[in-house]
CSV table of C-alpha atoms in Angstrom, one decimal:
chain,number,residue,atom,x,y,z
N,1,MET,CA,30.7,-52.0,47.1
N,2,ILE,CA,33.3,-52.5,44.3
N,3,ASP,CA,35.5,-49.6,43.5
N,4,GLU,CA,34.7,-49.0,39.8
N,5,GLY,CA,37.9,-47.2,39.1
N,6,LEU,CA,40.0,-50.1,40.6
N,7,LEU,CA,38.0,-52.6,38.7
N,8,ALA,CA,38.7,-50.8,35.4
N,9,TYR,CA,42.4,-50.6,36.4
N,10,LEU,CA,42.6,-54.3,37.0
N,11,GLU,CA,40.8,-55.1,33.8
N,12,GLY,CA,43.8,-53.6,32.0
N,13,TYR,CA,45.8,-56.7,33.2
N,14,ILE,CA,43.6,-59.2,31.4
N,15,THR,CA,42.8,-59.8,27.8
N,16,GLU,CA,39.5,-59.0,26.1
N,17,LYS,CA,39.0,-62.7,25.5
N,18,ARG,CA,39.3,-63.5,29.2
N,19,LYS,CA,36.9,-60.7,30.1
N,20,ASN,CA,34.4,-62.0,27.6
N,21,THR,CA,34.8,-65.5,29.0
N,22,PHE,CA,34.2,-64.2,32.5
N,23,HIS,CA,31.0,-62.5,31.5
N,24,LYS,CA,29.7,-65.6,29.6
N,25,VAL,CA,30.3,-67.8,32.6
N,26,LEU,CA,28.7,-65.3,34.9
N,27,SER,CA,25.6,-65.3,32.8
N,28,ASN,CA,25.2,-69.0,33.5
N,29,ARG,CA,26.0,-69.0,37.2
N,30,THR,CA,23.3,-69.6,39.8
N,31,ARG,CA,22.7,-69.6,43.5
N,32,HIS,CA,19.2,-71.0,43.0
N,33,PHE,CA,20.9,-74.4,43.7
N,34,THR,CA,23.8,-75.2,45.9
N,35,VAL,CA,25.7,-78.3,46.9
N,36,VAL,CA,26.5,-79.5,50.4
N,37,LEU,CA,29.3,-82.1,51.1
N,38,GLU,CA,28.9,-83.8,54.4
N,39,ASP,CA,32.1,-85.4,55.8
N,40,ILE,CA,33.5,-86.4,52.4
N,41,PHE,CA,36.9,-87.9,53.3
N,42,GLN,CA,38.3,-88.8,49.9
N,43,PRO,CA,39.9,-85.8,48.2
N,44,HIS,CA,39.3,-87.1,44.6
N,45,ASN,CA,35.5,-87.3,45.3
N,46,ALA,CA,35.2,-83.9,46.8
N,47,SER,CA,37.3,-82.5,44.0
N,48,ALA,CA,35.3,-84.1,41.3
N,49,VAL,CA,32.1,-82.7,42.8
N,50,VAL,CA,33.6,-79.2,42.9
N,51,ARG,CA,34.6,-79.6,39.3
N,52,SER,CA,31.0,-80.5,38.4
N,53,CYS,CA,29.7,-77.5,40.3
N,54,ASP,CA,31.8,-75.2,38.2
N,55,ILE,CA,30.9,-77.0,34.9
N,56,PHE,CA,27.2,-76.8,35.5
N,57,GLY,CA,27.1,-73.3,36.9
N,58,ILE,CA,26.7,-73.9,40.7
N,59,GLN,CA,28.5,-71.0,42.4
N,60,ASP,CA,28.5,-72.0,46.1
N,61,VAL,CA,29.6,-75.2,47.8
N,62,TYR,CA,29.1,-75.9,51.5
N,63,ALA,CA,31.6,-78.3,53.2
N,64,ILE,CA,30.6,-79.8,56.5
N,65,GLU,CA,33.6,-81.1,58.3
N,66,ASN,CA,32.6,-82.9,61.5
N,67,LYS,CA,34.9,-85.9,61.2
N,68,PHE,CA,37.1,-85.2,58.1
N,69,THR,CA,38.6,-82.2,56.4
N,70,ASN,CA,37.3,-81.6,53.0
N,71,LYS,CA,40.4,-81.5,50.8
N,72,VAL,CA,40.5,-80.6,47.1
N,73,SER,CA,42.9,-82.3,44.8
N,74,ARG,CA,44.3,-79.8,42.2
N,75,HIS,CA,44.8,-82.6,39.7
N,76,VAL,CA,41.1,-83.6,39.9
N,77,ALA,CA,39.5,-80.2,40.4
N,78,LYS,CA,41.5,-78.8,37.5
N,79,GLY,CA,41.6,-75.3,39.1
N,80,SER,CA,37.8,-75.1,39.3
N,81,GLN,CA,37.9,-74.4,43.0
N,82,LYS,CA,39.3,-70.9,42.5
N,83,TRP,CA,36.1,-69.8,40.6
N,84,LEU,CA,33.7,-71.0,43.3
N,85,ASN,CA,32.7,-69.9,46.8
N,86,ILE,CA,33.7,-72.7,49.2
N,87,ASN,CA,31.9,-72.3,52.6
N,88,ARG,CA,33.5,-74.5,55.3
N,89,PHE,CA,31.8,-75.5,58.6
N,90,LYS,CA,34.5,-77.0,60.8
N,91,GLU,CA,34.4,-75.1,64.1
N,92,ASP,CA,32.9,-77.9,66.3
N,93,GLY,CA,31.0,-81.2,66.3
N,94,ASP,CA,27.7,-79.6,65.4
N,95,ASN,CA,28.7,-78.2,62.0
N,96,THR,CA,25.8,-79.9,60.2
N,97,LYS,CA,23.3,-78.0,62.3
N,98,ALA,CA,25.1,-74.7,61.7
N,99,CYS,CA,25.3,-75.3,58.0
N,100,LEU,CA,21.6,-76.1,57.7
N,101,GLU,CA,20.7,-73.0,59.7
N,102,GLU,CA,22.7,-70.8,57.4
N,103,LEU,CA,21.2,-72.3,54.3
N,104,ARG,CA,17.7,-71.9,55.6
N,105,THR,CA,18.3,-68.2,56.4
N,106,LYS,CA,19.2,-67.9,52.7
N,107,GLY,CA,15.9,-69.5,51.6
N,108,TYR,CA,17.1,-72.9,50.7
N,109,GLN,CA,15.1,-76.1,51.2
N,110,ILE,CA,17.3,-79.0,52.3
N,111,ILE,CA,17.3,-82.0,50.0
N,112,GLY,CA,19.1,-85.1,51.1
N,113,THR,CA,20.4,-87.4,48.3
N,114,THR,CA,19.7,-91.0,49.2
N,115,PRO,CA,18.1,-94.1,47.7
N,116,HIS,CA,15.6,-93.7,50.6
N,117,THR,CA,12.2,-95.4,49.6
N,118,ASP,CA,10.4,-92.1,50.0
N,119,SER,CA,12.8,-90.2,47.9
N,120,CYS,CA,11.7,-88.1,44.9
N,121,VAL,CA,13.0,-89.4,41.6
N,122,LEU,CA,15.4,-87.0,40.0
N,123,SER,CA,13.2,-86.5,36.9
N,124,ASP,CA,10.2,-85.5,39.0
N,125,PHE,CA,12.0,-83.0,41.2
N,126,ASP,CA,10.6,-79.5,41.2
N,127,VAL,CA,13.5,-77.3,40.0
N,128,THR,CA,11.6,-74.1,40.7
N,129,LYS,CA,12.3,-74.3,44.4
N,130,LYS,CA,15.6,-72.9,45.8
N,131,SER,CA,17.4,-76.1,46.9
N,132,ALA,CA,20.5,-77.2,48.7
N,133,PHE,CA,21.5,-80.8,47.8
N,134,VAL,CA,23.3,-82.7,50.5
N,135,PHE,CA,25.7,-85.5,49.5
N,136,GLY,CA,26.9,-87.7,52.3
N,137,ALA,CA,30.0,-89.7,53.2
N,138,GLU,CA,31.2,-92.3,50.7
N,139,LYS,CA,30.2,-95.3,52.8
N,140,ASP,CA,27.4,-94.2,55.1
N,141,GLY,CA,25.7,-91.6,53.1
N,142,ILE,CA,23.9,-88.6,54.7
N,143,SER,CA,23.9,-88.4,58.5
N,144,ASP,CA,20.9,-89.2,60.6
N,145,TYR,CA,20.6,-85.5,61.4
N,146,ILE,CA,20.2,-84.7,57.7
N,147,LYS,CA,17.6,-87.5,57.4
N,148,GLU,CA,15.7,-86.0,60.3
N,149,GLU,CA,16.0,-82.3,59.3
N,150,ALA,CA,15.8,-82.5,55.5
N,151,ASP,CA,12.8,-81.0,53.7
N,152,GLY,CA,12.9,-83.8,51.1
N,153,PHE,CA,14.9,-86.5,49.6
N,154,LEU,CA,16.2,-87.2,46.1
N,155,LYS,CA,17.3,-90.4,44.3
N,156,ILE,CA,18.6,-91.4,40.9
N,157,PRO,CA,16.7,-94.3,39.4
N,158,MET,CA,19.0,-97.4,39.1
N,159,VAL,CA,18.0,-100.7,37.4
N,160,GLY,CA,21.2,-102.7,37.9
N,161,PHE,CA,22.5,-105.0,40.7
N,162,THR,CA,24.5,-102.1,42.3
N,163,GLU,CA,22.4,-100.1,44.7
N,164,SER,CA,24.4,-96.9,44.8
N,165,LEU,CA,26.5,-94.5,42.8
N,166,ASN,CA,29.9,-93.0,43.6
N,167,ILE,CA,29.2,-89.5,45.1
N,168,SER,CA,31.0,-87.7,42.4
N,169,VAL,CA,28.9,-89.5,39.7
N,170,ALA,CA,25.7,-88.9,41.6
N,171,ALA,CA,26.4,-85.2,41.9
N,172,ALA,CA,27.3,-84.8,38.2
N,173,ILE,CA,24.1,-86.6,37.1
N,174,THR,CA,22.0,-84.5,39.5
N,175,LEU,CA,23.5,-81.2,38.6
N,176,GLN,CA,23.4,-81.8,34.9
N,177,ASP,CA,19.7,-82.6,35.1
N,178,ILE,CA,18.5,-79.8,37.4
N,179,THR,CA,20.5,-77.0,35.8
N,180,SER,CA,19.4,-78.1,32.3
N,181,ARG,CA,15.8,-78.0,33.4
N,182,ILE,CA,16.0,-74.7,35.3
N,183,ARG,CA,17.3,-72.9,32.2
N,184,LYS,CA,14.1,-73.8,30.5
N,185,THR,CA,11.9,-72.2,33.1
N,186,THR,CA,10.9,-68.5,33.4
N,187,ILE,CA,12.0,-68.1,37.0
N,188,ASP,CA,14.8,-65.8,38.0
N,189,TRP,CA,17.7,-68.3,38.6
N,190,GLN,CA,20.6,-66.1,37.6
N,191,LEU,CA,22.9,-64.0,39.8
N,192,ASN,CA,21.9,-60.4,40.2
N,193,ASP,CA,24.2,-57.6,38.8
N,194,ASP,CA,25.8,-56.9,42.2
N,195,GLU,CA,26.7,-60.6,42.7
N,196,LYS,CA,28.1,-60.8,39.2
N,197,GLN,CA,30.3,-57.7,39.7
N,198,VAL,CA,31.7,-59.1,43.0
N,199,LEU,CA,32.6,-62.4,41.4
N,200,TYR,CA,34.0,-60.7,38.3
N,201,PHE,CA,36.3,-58.6,40.5
N,202,ASN,CA,37.4,-61.6,42.5
N,203,TRP,CA,38.0,-63.7,39.3
N,204,ILE,CA,40.2,-60.9,37.9
N,205,LYS,CA,42.2,-60.9,41.2
N,206,ASN,CA,42.5,-64.7,41.0
N,207,THR,CA,43.9,-64.4,37.4
N,208,ILE,CA,46.5,-61.7,37.6
N,209,LYS,CA,49.9,-62.1,39.3
N,210,ASN,CA,50.5,-60.1,42.5
N,211,PRO,CA,47.0,-58.5,42.7
N,212,ASP,CA,47.6,-57.0,46.1
N,213,LYS,CA,50.7,-55.2,44.9
N,214,ILE,CA,48.9,-53.9,41.8
N,215,ILE,CA,45.9,-52.7,44.0
N,216,ASP,CA,48.3,-50.9,46.4
N,217,HIS,CA,50.0,-49.2,43.3
N,218,TYR,CA,46.5,-48.1,42.1
N,219,TYR,CA,45.7,-46.4,45.4
N,220,GLU,CA,49.2,-44.8,45.7
N,221,LYS,CA,48.7,-43.2,42.2
N,222,LYS,CA,45.2,-42.2,43.1
N,223,ASN,CA,46.3,-40.5,46.4
N,224,VAL,CA,49.1,-38.7,44.6
N,225,LEU,CA,46.7,-37.3,42.0
């Protein structure tokens, strides 16, 4: 539960323009879709995907780190990472299983992105279903475990000699398509009011300098009064 008084106090440290920007962005954020990065080892690829998630309104990113640490390059991500929820699974060698289990408890179907022959073509994908899109390692793609456990597969049609896209490009194309189409439906794809308020509070904290010091000062004044 967010302290309404504290929130109002912190709002005094940002401009009206920034507040309006936050509310506008929040109105387009979604948890209907999420992105899973499985063992992405090149920082510029992971960073580019994170940036695309922010651009197209995806709030949550799940990073599976069985072999490699998922690092974000500030130069590529352009600060987008501070507006998203990055969920890391790196405790042991079975992080993929743990990640899928958590996603399923949240109601997501698992969709592996691969040029697999049985994959659904992007334009035919049913956007009304709550979905987690798994993007695999640069060279090998999604793991065998994902291939076995996924509820479905997705591919982007290609007509050239090259058989695959860079992961960051594939993610951008996918997210642009599905988020554009979901906004044309009547399903409830937006965040609820409580989710928006929590993010709004966190974004303000991420924006102002020395937020912990300011929060301490607020409660000191409140206790005196």
